mmCIF file of C-alpha atoms in Angstrom:
data_model
loop_
_atom_site.group_PDB
_atom_site.id
_atom_site.type_symbol
_atom_site.label_atom_id
_atom_site.label_comp_id
_atom_site.label_asym_id
_atom_site.label_seq_id
_atom_site.Cartn_x
_atom_site.Cartn_y
_atom_site.Cartn_z
ATOM 1 C CA MET A 1 -3.865 -13.365 1.752
ATOM 2 C CA ALA A 2 -5.149 -13.320 -1.626
ATOM 3 C CA GLY A 3 -5.973 -16.457 -3.448
ATOM 4 C CA ALA A 4 -7.676 -16.080 -6.794
ATOM 5 C CA VAL A 5 -10.333 -17.570 -8.959
ATOM 6 C CA LEU A 6 -9.014 -18.235 -12.413
ATOM 7 C CA SER A 7 -10.857 -16.617 -15.262
ATOM 8 C CA ARG A 8 -9.147 -17.583 -18.479
ATOM 9 C CA SER A 9 -10.405 -16.524 -21.844
ATOM 10 C CA VAL A 10 -10.253 -19.444 -24.223
ATOM 11 C CA SER A 11 -11.418 -19.371 -27.810
ATOM 12 C CA ALA A 12 -11.850 -22.500 -29.874
ATOM 13 C CA ARG A 13 -11.729 -22.052 -33.611
ATOM 14 C CA LEU A 14 -12.889 -24.818 -35.891
ATOM 15 C CA SER A 15 -12.189 -24.395 -39.601
ATOM 16 C CA TYR A 16 -12.661 -26.889 -42.334
ATOM 17 C CA ARG A 17 -13.133 -26.858 -46.071
ATOM 18 C CA ALA A 18 -16.639 -27.653 -47.262
ATOM 19 C CA VAL A 19 -16.677 -30.417 -49.851
ATOM 20 C CA GLY A 20 -19.733 -30.731 -52.078
ATOM 21 C CA VAL A 21 -20.935 -32.746 -55.073
ATOM 22 C CA ASN A 22 -20.734 -29.741 -57.339
ATOM 23 C CA SER A 23 -17.347 -28.602 -56.168
ATOM 24 C CA PRO A 24 -15.152 -27.693 -59.139
ATOM 25 C CA ARG A 25 -12.133 -29.116 -57.317
ATOM 26 C CA VAL A 26 -13.532 -32.521 -56.445
ATOM 27 C CA SER A 27 -15.107 -34.942 -58.909
ATOM 28 C CA THR A 28 -18.369 -36.730 -58.219
ATOM 29 C CA ALA A 29 -16.614 -40.052 -58.297
ATOM 30 C CA ALA A 30 -14.043 -38.913 -55.808
ATOM 31 C CA HIS A 31 -16.785 -37.649 -53.515
ATOM 32 C CA ARG A 32 -18.600 -40.955 -53.615
ATOM 33 C CA LYS A 33 -15.335 -42.791 -52.903
ATOM 34 C CA TRP A 34 -14.695 -40.694 -49.815
ATOM 35 C CA MET A 35 -18.096 -41.709 -48.463
ATOM 36 C CA VAL A 36 -17.709 -45.416 -49.093
ATOM 37 C CA PRO A 37 -19.125 -47.197 -46.018
ATOM 38 C CA GLY A 38 -16.876 -49.589 -44.229
ATOM 39 C CA SER A 39 -13.713 -47.674 -44.940
ATOM 40 C CA PHE A 40 -11.679 -47.668 -41.689
ATOM 41 C CA VAL A 41 -9.939 -44.393 -42.539
ATOM 42 C CA ASN A 42 -13.191 -42.662 -43.344
ATOM 43 C CA VAL A 43 -14.738 -43.790 -40.081
ATOM 44 C CA LEU A 44 -11.755 -42.395 -38.122
ATOM 45 C CA VAL A 45 -12.080 -39.039 -39.883
ATOM 46 C CA ILE A 46 -15.774 -38.795 -39.062
ATOM 47 C CA VAL A 47 -15.212 -39.812 -35.443
ATOM 48 C CA PHE A 48 -12.379 -37.285 -35.068
ATOM 49 C CA PHE A 49 -14.583 -34.553 -36.515
ATOM 50 C CA LEU A 50 -17.481 -35.345 -34.187
ATOM 51 C CA VAL A 51 -15.259 -35.591 -31.092
ATOM 52 C CA SER A 52 -13.604 -32.248 -31.936
ATOM 53 C CA LEU A 53 -16.995 -30.616 -32.358
ATOM 54 C CA VAL A 54 -18.246 -31.973 -29.025
ATOM 55 C CA LEU A 55 -15.097 -30.819 -27.209
ATOM 56 C CA ALA A 56 -15.323 -27.340 -28.707
ATOM 57 C CA MET A 57 -18.969 -27.013 -27.645
ATOM 58 C CA ALA A 58 -18.133 -28.325 -24.162
ATOM 59 C CA CYS A 59 -15.409 -25.686 -23.784
ATOM 60 C CA VAL A 60 -17.824 -22.916 -24.744
ATOM 61 C CA VAL A 61 -20.494 -24.148 -22.322
ATOM 62 C CA TYR A 62 -17.961 -24.608 -19.506
ATOM 63 C CA LEU A 63 -16.519 -21.136 -19.885
ATOM 64 C CA TYR A 64 -19.956 -19.568 -19.995
ATOM 65 C CA TRP A 65 -21.151 -21.240 -16.812
ATOM 66 C CA PHE A 66 -17.805 -20.779 -15.036
ATOM 67 C CA ARG A 67 -17.939 -17.032 -15.553
ATOM 68 C CA TYR A 68 -21.633 -16.860 -14.751
ATOM 69 C CA LEU A 69 -21.342 -18.793 -11.521
ATOM 70 C CA SER A 70 -18.216 -16.906 -10.433
ATOM 71 C CA ARG A 71 -20.446 -13.846 -10.335
ATOM 72 C CA GLY A 72 -23.090 -15.538 -8.267
ATOM 73 C CA GLY A 73 -25.374 -15.632 -11.300
ATOM 74 C CA SER A 74 -26.383 -12.023 -10.743
ATOM 75 C CA GLY A 75 -23.492 -9.848 -11.848
ATOM 76 C CA PHE A 76 -22.088 -9.693 -8.297
ATOM 77 C CA ILE A 77 -18.551 -11.042 -8.365
ATOM 78 C CA SER A 78 -18.291 -13.469 -5.479
ATOM 79 C CA ALA A 79 -14.493 -13.546 -5.511
ATOM 80 C CA PHE A 80 -11.468 -11.893 -7.063
ATOM 81 C CA SER A 81 -11.388 -12.362 -10.833
ATOM 82 C CA SER A 82 -7.848 -13.079 -11.858
ATOM 83 C CA THR A 83 -5.572 -14.209 -14.642
ATOM 84 C CA ALA A 84 -2.959 -15.573 -12.239
ATOM 85 C CA GLU A 85 -2.702 -18.487 -9.857
ATOM 86 C CA ASP A 86 -2.035 -16.111 -6.971
ATOM 87 C CA CYS A 87 -2.927 -12.462 -6.849
ATOM 88 C CA ASP A 88 -1.568 -10.170 -4.165
ATOM 89 C CA VAL A 89 -4.342 -7.577 -4.021
ATOM 90 C CA PHE A 90 -2.063 -5.195 -2.137
ATOM 91 C CA GLN A 91 0.313 -4.883 -5.098
ATOM 92 C CA GLY A 92 -1.230 -2.513 -7.584
ATOM 93 C CA SER A 93 -1.979 1.103 -8.347
ATOM 94 C CA TRP A 94 -4.651 3.746 -8.005
ATOM 95 C CA VAL A 95 -6.605 4.411 -11.187
ATOM 96 C CA PRO A 96 -9.214 7.097 -11.907
ATOM 97 C CA HIS A 97 -12.748 5.769 -12.008
ATOM 98 C CA ASP A 98 -15.976 7.614 -12.825
ATOM 99 C CA SER A 99 -18.065 5.619 -10.334
ATOM 100 C CA TYR A 100 -16.148 7.026 -7.365
ATOM 101 C CA PRO A 101 -16.719 8.244 -4.699
ATOM 102 C CA LEU A 102 -19.067 5.513 -3.520
ATOM 103 C CA TYR A 103 -20.997 7.834 -1.164
ATOM 104 C CA ASN A 104 -21.535 11.499 -0.334
ATOM 105 C CA SER A 105 -19.930 12.446 2.974
ATOM 106 C CA SER A 106 -22.232 15.446 3.322
ATOM 107 C CA VAL A 107 -25.329 13.252 3.574
ATOM 108 C CA CYS A 108 -23.796 10.493 5.698
ATOM 109 C CA PRO A 109 -24.363 11.488 9.354
ATOM 110 C CA PHE A 110 -21.601 9.207 10.611
ATOM 111 C CA VAL A 111 -18.636 10.986 9.013
ATOM 112 C CA GLU A 112 -17.171 13.088 11.778
ATOM 113 C CA ARG A 113 -16.514 16.667 10.849
ATOM 114 C CA GLY A 114 -12.744 16.298 11.142
ATOM 115 C CA PHE A 115 -12.648 13.761 8.275
ATOM 116 C CA ASN A 116 -15.105 15.562 5.971
ATOM 117 C CA CYS A 117 -12.630 17.569 3.930
ATOM 118 C CA LEU A 118 -15.210 18.935 1.490
ATOM 119 C CA ALA A 119 -17.285 20.333 4.356
ATOM 120 C CA ASN A 120 -14.108 21.871 5.766
ATOM 121 C CA GLY A 121 -13.382 23.852 2.606
ATOM 122 C CA ARG A 122 -11.445 21.592 0.262
ATOM 123 C CA ARG A 123 -12.218 22.754 -3.281
ATOM 124 C CA ASP A 124 -10.583 20.134 -5.507
ATOM 125 C CA THR A 125 -12.429 16.827 -5.840
ATOM 126 C CA ASP A 126 -10.005 14.755 -7.890
ATOM 127 C CA TYR A 127 -8.810 12.925 -4.771
ATOM 128 C CA LEU A 128 -12.271 11.336 -4.501
ATOM 129 C CA ARG A 129 -12.165 9.608 -7.876
ATOM 130 C CA TRP A 130 -9.482 6.969 -7.477
ATOM 131 C CA ARG A 131 -10.022 3.220 -7.254
ATOM 132 C CA TRP A 132 -7.469 0.678 -6.065
ATOM 133 C CA ARG A 133 -6.653 -1.839 -8.813
ATOM 134 C CA PRO A 134 -4.423 -4.835 -8.029
ATOM 135 C CA ARG A 135 -1.839 -5.669 -10.651
ATOM 136 C CA LEU A 136 -3.081 -9.161 -11.521
ATOM 137 C CA CYS A 137 -6.766 -9.260 -10.617
ATOM 138 C CA GLU A 138 -9.896 -7.216 -10.108
ATOM 139 C CA VAL A 139 -11.508 -6.450 -6.764
ATOM 140 C CA PRO A 140 -15.313 -6.714 -6.849
ATOM 141 C CA ARG A 141 -17.224 -3.483 -6.598
ATOM 142 C CA PHE A 142 -18.840 -2.887 -3.220
ATOM 143 C CA ASP A 143 -22.519 -3.811 -3.642
ATOM 144 C CA ALA A 144 -24.135 -2.266 -0.565
ATOM 145 C CA ARG A 145 -27.550 -3.876 -0.916
ATOM 146 C CA LYS A 146 -26.241 -7.406 -1.300
ATOM 147 C CA ILE A 147 -23.773 -6.998 1.554
ATOM 148 C CA LEU A 148 -26.551 -5.634 3.779
ATOM 149 C CA GLU A 149 -28.523 -8.798 3.110
ATOM 150 C CA ARG A 150 -25.538 -10.976 4.028
ATOM 151 C CA LEU A 151 -25.038 -9.026 7.251
ATOM 152 C CA ARG A 152 -28.527 -9.676 8.622
ATOM 153 C CA GLY A 153 -28.373 -10.579 12.299
ATOM 154 C CA ARG A 154 -24.600 -10.190 12.501
ATOM 155 C CA ARG A 155 -22.093 -8.072 14.399
ATOM 156 C CA ILE A 156 -19.055 -6.270 12.993
ATOM 157 C CA VAL A 157 -16.439 -5.006 15.452
ATOM 158 C CA PHE A 158 -13.529 -2.642 14.831
ATOM 159 C CA VAL A 159 -10.823 -2.374 17.504
ATOM 160 C CA GLY A 160 -7.971 0.110 17.400
ATOM 161 C CA ASP A 161 -7.103 3.772 17.156
ATOM 162 C CA SER A 162 -8.529 6.715 15.211
ATOM 163 C CA MET A 163 -7.587 5.031 11.927
ATOM 164 C CA SER A 164 -9.848 2.178 12.929
ATOM 165 C CA ARG A 165 -12.586 4.683 13.682
ATOM 166 C CA THR A 166 -12.139 6.153 10.208
ATOM 167 C CA GLN A 167 -12.614 2.707 8.662
ATOM 168 C CA TRP A 168 -15.665 2.182 10.879
ATOM 169 C CA GLU A 169 -17.193 5.444 9.645
ATOM 170 C CA SER A 170 -16.345 4.559 6.043
ATOM 171 C CA LEU A 171 -18.100 1.187 6.266
ATOM 172 C CA ILE A 172 -21.248 2.676 7.755
ATOM 173 C CA CYS A 173 -21.443 5.272 4.973
ATOM 174 C CA LEU A 174 -20.841 2.608 2.312
ATOM 175 C CA LEU A 175 -23.626 0.459 3.741
ATOM 176 C CA MET A 176 -26.051 3.368 4.092
ATOM 177 C CA THR A 177 -26.089 3.786 0.308
ATOM 178 C CA GLY A 178 -28.171 0.586 0.228
ATOM 179 C CA VAL A 179 -30.596 1.610 3.003
ATOM 180 C CA GLU A 180 -34.025 2.932 2.040
ATOM 181 C CA ASP A 181 -34.746 4.694 5.354
ATOM 182 C CA PRO A 182 -31.711 6.550 6.776
ATOM 183 C CA GLN A 183 -33.583 7.048 10.064
ATOM 184 C CA SER A 184 -33.407 3.295 10.623
ATOM 185 C CA VAL A 185 -29.634 3.597 11.144
ATOM 186 C CA TYR A 186 -28.619 5.077 14.502
ATOM 187 C CA GLU A 187 -25.952 5.090 17.215
ATOM 188 C CA VAL A 188 -27.164 2.743 19.921
ATOM 189 C CA ASN A 189 -26.483 5.123 22.822
ATOM 190 C CA GLY A 190 -27.292 8.353 21.016
ATOM 191 C CA ASN A 191 -23.630 9.394 21.208
ATOM 192 C CA ASN A 192 -21.901 11.822 18.915
ATOM 193 C CA ILE A 193 -18.670 10.652 17.308
ATOM 194 C CA THR A 194 -15.690 12.032 19.215
ATOM 195 C CA LYS A 195 -11.964 11.305 19.264
ATOM 196 C CA THR A 196 -11.791 9.984 22.810
ATOM 197 C CA ILE A 197 -15.023 8.013 23.202
ATOM 198 C CA GLN A 198 -14.273 4.376 23.998
ATOM 199 C CA PHE A 199 -17.285 2.762 22.341
ATOM 200 C CA LEU A 200 -19.542 3.583 19.399
ATOM 201 C CA GLY A 201 -22.138 1.265 17.916
ATOM 202 C CA VAL A 202 -24.398 1.857 14.937
ATOM 203 C CA HIS A 203 -27.450 -0.349 14.472
ATOM 204 C CA PHE A 204 -29.067 -1.053 11.100
ATOM 205 C CA ARG A 205 -32.606 -1.728 12.274
ATOM 206 C CA SER A 206 -34.021 -3.001 8.984
ATOM 207 C CA PHE A 207 -31.285 -5.639 8.779
ATOM 208 C CA ASN A 208 -30.791 -6.238 12.517
ATOM 209 C CA PHE A 209 -27.004 -5.893 12.704
ATOM 210 C CA THR A 210 -24.538 -3.530 14.346
ATOM 211 C CA VAL A 211 -21.198 -2.035 13.362
ATOM 212 C CA GLU A 212 -19.181 -1.273 16.478
ATOM 213 C CA PHE A 213 -15.963 0.552 17.303
ATOM 214 C CA PHE A 214 -13.874 0.053 20.447
ATOM 215 C CA ARG A 215 -11.041 2.479 21.098
ATOM 216 C CA SER A 216 -7.971 0.474 22.133
ATOM 217 C CA VAL A 217 -4.925 2.152 20.662
ATOM 218 C CA PHE A 218 -2.386 -0.361 22.036
ATOM 219 C CA LEU A 219 -4.649 -3.450 22.309
ATOM 220 C CA VAL A 220 -2.913 -4.288 25.594
ATOM 221 C CA GLN A 221 -3.659 -2.942 29.053
ATOM 222 C CA GLN A 222 -2.557 0.531 30.076
ATOM 223 C CA GLY A 223 -2.441 1.339 33.769
ATOM 224 C CA LEU A 224 -0.554 2.618 36.785
ATOM 225 C CA PRO A 225 3.074 1.564 37.237
ATOM 226 C CA PRO A 226 4.473 -0.522 40.097
ATOM 227 C CA SER A 227 4.982 1.522 43.241
ATOM 228 C CA HIS A 228 8.744 0.962 43.216
ATOM 229 C CA GLY A 229 9.239 2.531 39.768
ATOM 230 C CA PRO A 230 11.177 5.710 39.031
ATOM 231 C CA LYS A 231 9.300 9.020 39.125
ATOM 232 C CA ARG A 232 9.475 9.515 35.373
ATOM 233 C CA VAL A 233 7.226 6.471 34.918
ATOM 234 C CA LYS A 234 3.668 7.802 35.093
ATOM 235 C CA MET A 235 1.932 4.786 33.505
ATOM 236 C CA THR A 236 2.803 1.513 31.830
ATOM 237 C CA LEU A 237 1.708 -0.719 29.013
ATOM 238 C CA LYS A 238 1.299 -4.229 30.392
ATOM 239 C CA LEU A 239 2.508 -6.117 27.360
ATOM 240 C CA ASP A 240 1.347 -9.497 28.661
ATOM 241 C CA LYS A 241 -2.257 -8.433 29.382
ATOM 242 C CA MET A 242 -5.016 -7.573 26.935
ATOM 243 C CA ASP A 243 -7.002 -4.346 27.246
ATOM 244 C CA THR A 244 -9.570 -4.498 30.040
ATOM 245 C CA ILE A 245 -12.457 -4.285 27.537
ATOM 246 C CA HIS A 246 -11.347 -7.335 25.524
ATOM 247 C CA GLN A 247 -14.363 -9.432 26.567
ATOM 248 C CA ARG A 248 -16.636 -7.094 24.619
ATOM 249 C CA TRP A 249 -14.915 -7.981 21.328
ATOM 250 C CA VAL A 250 -15.820 -11.657 21.585
ATOM 251 C CA ASP A 251 -18.843 -13.176 19.826
ATOM 252 C CA SER A 252 -18.581 -10.961 16.765
ATOM 253 C CA ASP A 253 -18.911 -12.160 13.187
ATOM 254 C CA ILE A 254 -16.277 -9.882 11.647
ATOM 255 C CA LEU A 255 -13.480 -8.588 13.893
ATOM 256 C CA ILE A 256 -10.988 -6.048 12.512
ATOM 257 C CA PHE A 257 -7.965 -4.872 14.504
ATOM 258 C CA ASN A 258 -5.323 -2.234 13.985
ATOM 259 C CA SER A 259 -2.540 -0.697 16.037
ATOM 260 C CA GLY A 260 0.592 1.269 15.292
ATOM 261 C CA HIS A 261 0.173 5.026 15.300
ATOM 262 C CA TRP A 262 0.543 5.320 19.060
ATOM 263 C CA TRP A 263 3.674 3.185 19.213
ATOM 264 C CA THR A 264 6.052 6.148 19.072
ATOM 265 C CA ALA A 265 8.424 7.743 21.563
ATOM 266 C CA THR A 266 6.321 10.928 21.483
ATOM 267 C CA LYS A 267 3.136 9.162 22.541
ATOM 268 C CA LEU A 268 4.901 6.844 25.002
ATOM 269 C CA PHE A 269 8.119 7.934 26.655
ATOM 270 C CA ASP A 270 7.541 11.680 26.331
ATOM 271 C CA VAL A 271 4.380 11.377 28.429
ATOM 272 C CA GLY A 272 5.919 8.978 30.955
ATOM 273 C CA CYS A 273 4.522 5.726 29.577
ATOM 274 C CA TYR A 274 6.882 2.738 29.665
ATOM 275 C CA PHE A 275 6.585 -1.020 29.289
ATOM 276 C CA GLN A 276 5.832 -3.643 31.911
ATOM 277 C CA VAL A 277 5.810 -7.455 31.856
ATOM 278 C CA GLY A 278 4.390 -9.136 34.936
ATOM 279 C CA GLY A 279 5.547 -7.036 37.853
ATOM 280 C CA SER A 280 8.742 -5.850 36.145
ATOM 281 C CA LEU A 281 9.360 -2.571 34.347
ATOM 282 C CA LYS A 282 11.158 -2.822 31.009
ATOM 283 C CA LEU A 283 12.636 0.661 30.812
ATOM 284 C CA GLY A 284 15.183 -0.130 28.112
ATOM 285 C CA MET A 285 12.928 -2.154 25.843
ATOM 286 C CA PRO A 286 12.806 -0.838 22.234
ATOM 287 C CA ILE A 287 9.372 0.102 20.917
ATOM 288 C CA THR A 288 9.505 -2.507 18.147
ATOM 289 C CA SER A 289 10.244 -5.258 20.687
ATOM 290 C CA ALA A 290 7.370 -4.082 22.857
ATOM 291 C CA PHE A 291 5.060 -3.999 19.843
ATOM 292 C CA ARG A 292 6.014 -7.574 18.990
ATOM 293 C CA MET A 293 5.329 -8.753 22.547
ATOM 294 C CA ALA A 294 1.954 -6.974 22.569
ATOM 295 C CA LEU A 295 1.072 -8.619 19.250
ATOM 296 C CA GLU A 296 2.038 -12.024 20.628
ATOM 297 C CA THR A 297 -0.275 -11.398 23.591
ATOM 298 C CA TRP A 298 -3.033 -10.471 21.134
ATOM 299 C CA ALA A 299 -2.347 -13.618 19.068
ATOM 300 C CA SER A 300 -2.638 -15.834 22.136
ATOM 301 C CA TRP A 301 -5.899 -14.117 23.023
ATOM 302 C CA VAL A 302 -7.315 -14.752 19.533
ATOM 303 C CA GLU A 303 -6.325 -18.410 19.718
ATOM 304 C CA SER A 304 -7.936 -18.927 23.111
ATOM 305 C CA MET A 305 -10.936 -16.577 23.015
ATOM 306 C CA ILE A 306 -12.202 -16.372 19.435
ATOM 307 C CA ASN A 307 -14.247 -19.053 17.721
ATOM 308 C CA THR A 308 -12.897 -18.657 14.202
ATOM 309 C CA ASN A 309 -15.593 -20.988 12.860
ATOM 310 C CA LYS A 310 -17.925 -18.063 13.539
ATOM 311 C CA THR A 311 -15.661 -15.008 13.580
ATOM 312 C CA HIS A 312 -13.568 -13.785 10.652
ATOM 313 C CA VAL A 313 -10.516 -12.004 12.098
ATOM 314 C CA PHE A 314 -8.529 -9.308 10.267
ATOM 315 C CA PHE A 315 -5.496 -7.256 11.263
ATOM 316 C CA ARG A 316 -4.831 -4.107 9.266
ATOM 317 C CA THR A 317 -1.248 -2.941 8.975
ATOM 318 C CA PHE A 318 0.183 0.481 9.743
ATOM 319 C CA GLU A 319 -1.010 3.330 7.514
ATOM 320 C CA PRO A 320 1.735 5.639 6.209
ATOM 321 C CA SER A 321 1.788 9.349 6.926
ATOM 322 C CA HIS A 322 3.224 12.013 4.635
ATOM 323 C CA TRP A 323 4.770 14.529 6.983
ATOM 324 C CA SER A 324 7.784 16.278 5.538
ATOM 325 C CA GLY A 325 10.440 18.816 6.467
ATOM 326 C CA SER A 326 13.396 18.519 8.788
ATOM 327 C CA GLY A 327 11.157 18.262 11.828
ATOM 328 C CA GLN A 328 8.521 16.149 10.112
ATOM 329 C CA ASN A 329 5.998 18.903 10.835
ATOM 330 C CA ALA A 330 5.170 20.069 7.315
ATOM 331 C CA CYS A 331 2.137 18.715 5.484
ATOM 332 C CA GLU A 332 1.924 19.199 1.731
ATOM 333 C CA VAL A 333 -1.140 17.561 0.199
ATOM 334 C CA THR A 334 -0.638 16.793 -3.497
ATOM 335 C CA ASN A 335 -3.276 16.998 -6.237
ATOM 336 C CA ARG A 336 -2.882 13.409 -7.423
ATOM 337 C CA PRO A 337 -1.521 10.089 -6.148
ATOM 338 C CA THR A 338 2.219 9.810 -6.549
ATOM 339 C CA LEU A 339 3.790 7.393 -9.027
ATOM 340 C CA GLU A 340 6.141 6.026 -6.382
ATOM 341 C CA PRO A 341 5.374 5.205 -2.731
ATOM 342 C CA GLN A 342 6.310 8.001 -0.364
ATOM 343 C CA GLY A 343 6.067 8.842 3.300
ATOM 344 C CA ASN A 344 6.692 6.923 6.480
ATOM 345 C CA VAL A 345 5.784 3.329 5.662
ATOM 346 C CA ARG A 346 6.998 1.939 9.030
ATOM 347 C CA SER A 347 7.824 -1.374 7.342
ATOM 348 C CA GLU A 348 9.175 -2.909 10.567
ATOM 349 C CA PHE A 349 5.682 -2.791 12.081
ATOM 350 C CA THR A 350 4.185 -4.457 9.016
ATOM 351 C CA ASP A 351 6.897 -7.130 9.140
ATOM 352 C CA ILE A 352 6.164 -7.836 12.810
ATOM 353 C CA ILE A 353 2.444 -8.177 12.111
ATOM 354 C CA ALA A 354 3.124 -10.587 9.256
ATOM 355 C CA GLU A 355 5.519 -12.668 11.384
ATOM 356 C CA VAL A 356 3.197 -12.903 14.395
ATOM 357 C CA VAL A 357 0.112 -13.685 12.324
ATOM 358 C CA GLY A 358 2.141 -16.219 10.344
ATOM 359 C CA LYS A 359 2.646 -18.251 13.526
ATOM 360 C CA ILE A 360 -0.906 -18.052 14.826
ATOM 361 C CA ALA A 361 -2.779 -21.355 14.944
ATOM 362 C CA VAL A 362 -6.139 -20.017 13.703
ATOM 363 C CA PRO A 363 -7.151 -18.197 10.498
ATOM 364 C CA VAL A 364 -6.371 -14.465 10.527
ATOM 365 C CA THR A 365 -6.250 -12.259 7.434
ATOM 366 C CA VAL A 366 -3.656 -9.483 7.265
ATOM 367 C CA LEU A 367 -4.874 -6.379 5.444
ATOM 368 C CA ASN A 368 -1.497 -5.172 4.238
ATOM 369 C CA VAL A 369 -2.574 -1.652 3.301
ATOM 370 C CA THR A 370 0.714 0.111 4.068
ATOM 371 C CA MET A 371 1.985 0.439 0.500
ATOM 372 C CA MET A 372 -1.498 1.254 -0.808
ATOM 373 C CA GLY A 373 -1.556 4.400 1.284
ATOM 374 C CA ALA A 374 2.034 5.327 0.454
ATOM 375 C CA PHE A 375 0.882 6.570 -2.979
ATOM 376 C CA ARG A 376 -1.920 8.760 -1.584
ATOM 377 C CA SER A 377 -0.341 11.967 -0.377
ATOM 378 C CA ASP A 378 -3.301 13.660 -2.089
ATOM 379 C CA ALA A 379 -5.888 12.047 0.203
ATOM 380 C CA HIS A 380 -4.831 13.336 3.636
ATOM 381 C CA ILE A 381 -6.833 15.881 5.599
ATOM 382 C CA GLY A 382 -4.071 18.487 5.412
ATOM 383 C CA THR A 383 -5.425 21.929 6.278
ATOM 384 C CA TRP A 384 -9.059 20.859 5.764
ATOM 385 C CA SER A 385 -9.483 19.705 9.342
ATOM 386 C CA HIS A 386 -11.811 20.735 12.130
ATOM 387 C CA PRO A 387 -10.830 22.958 13.763
ATOM 388 C CA SER A 388 -8.862 24.349 10.845
ATOM 389 C CA SER A 389 -5.828 25.140 13.000
ATOM 390 C CA ILE A 390 -4.952 21.423 13.080
ATOM 391 C CA LEU A 391 -2.594 20.260 10.323
ATOM 392 C CA ASP A 392 -2.995 16.581 9.519
ATOM 393 C CA CYS A 393 -0.922 14.423 7.156
ATOM 394 C CA SER A 394 -1.738 11.186 8.982
ATOM 395 C CA HIS A 395 -5.503 10.774 8.772
ATOM 396 C CA TRP A 396 -7.517 10.421 5.571
ATOM 397 C CA CYS A 397 -10.389 12.393 4.096
ATOM 398 C CA LEU A 398 -13.713 10.585 3.729
ATOM 399 C CA PRO A 399 -14.651 9.378 1.202
ATOM 400 C CA GLY A 400 -11.165 8.133 0.437
ATOM 401 C CA VAL A 401 -8.537 5.526 1.161
ATOM 402 C CA PRO A 402 -10.407 3.717 3.999
ATOM 403 C CA ASP A 403 -13.184 2.858 1.528
ATOM 404 C CA ALA A 404 -10.679 0.676 -0.354
ATOM 405 C CA TRP A 405 -9.812 -1.135 2.892
ATOM 406 C CA ASN A 406 -13.462 -2.050 3.347
ATOM 407 C CA GLU A 407 -13.788 -3.167 -0.260
ATOM 408 C CA LEU A 408 -10.878 -5.549 0.337
ATOM 409 C CA VAL A 409 -12.404 -6.866 3.575
ATOM 410 C CA PHE A 410 -15.594 -7.947 1.865
ATOM 411 C CA ALA A 411 -13.793 -9.144 -1.256
ATOM 412 C CA SER A 412 -11.709 -11.380 1.018
ATOM 413 C CA LEU A 413 -14.802 -12.683 2.793
ATOM 414 C CA LEU A 414 -16.523 -13.468 -0.493
ATOM 415 C CA ARG A 415 -13.418 -15.150 -1.841
ATOM 416 C CA ASP A 416 -13.376 -17.433 1.191
ATOM 417 C CA GLY A 417 -16.984 -18.505 0.652
ATOM 418 C CA TRP A 418 -18.560 -16.224 3.274
ATOM 419 C CA ARG A 419 -22.301 -16.761 3.660
#
């Protein structure tokens, strides 16, 4: 996804030996001879010197304006700064940074209690102070005030599961750091943030835009099975039909999808949910095959329903969990990011997303965050959940990893000339 703006540092050094009338190494006669007018060689030397000087000055001026303009003339980097032709922003590492976290979860009213680890008793704060740094380029810092101005009159929509809701909450808190009156930011229906609510929308009154979340964990339609099905089939996922609320996602300016955490045997087969295509049950279909078919249905919907001249579409990949133990029921939160990726990276899901998006006929950006999260076993909720009896090595504390996802979203938009 990541193209890059080149930012090369070039230095031009011009050195020459000054020659003067009183130089002890050059006689006066010799000096006068060198300056004889009409000498072809002398003219070439002078021309060469002048051309070299002009080129050196042009290089200095070019580099100055190139760097200045690449930052929008105001210190706000309008694209990735890079030393490489292509920079994969998802290949990198987490580095400590004094400017993080970017917001205080205790004063942001849109962080649900279950994700606010500090409020739930976490004492260490080192997990808050890490910034994602790609290997070959720099991601621009999130400038809330300037992004708020660019979002005037627009609509941002998140669609997916609880991980999508976490990113939604993160973005609202990031943006609120640039708002002068916090009371001007409110949930449009007066709803509290809960795990099962299907729609949440936060309006920024001073800038006239909304940030919305639609709960659609599979993206496709879930409903009752055909009447002729076996008794163990309590419901089905209709892999060839989009979720019934799909019309509400249209006409957005930024549209961010995710799906993956619910595509497991525990959340499907163990509760009697199987797959359906048309009127036929697909009882033996593997989960990965069903996920691919659902993604192809989603891709067709994007192609036919979304005006990508207006709407920027993103799909975020599966986020790794860090459950451990023989039954994958132990959750050990570390103190620092790990040096090597760990946890369940579910690479087959990421591969399917990349393959399906690679065939789509309209622009879609894949946020390949899977490996980014694989280093962050320190950033999970762990025992600092609400209620505290819930152990969680899947979701992330806020502030935390989802903030980096949002930084990459807006860095990508700016790179692509978003206005």
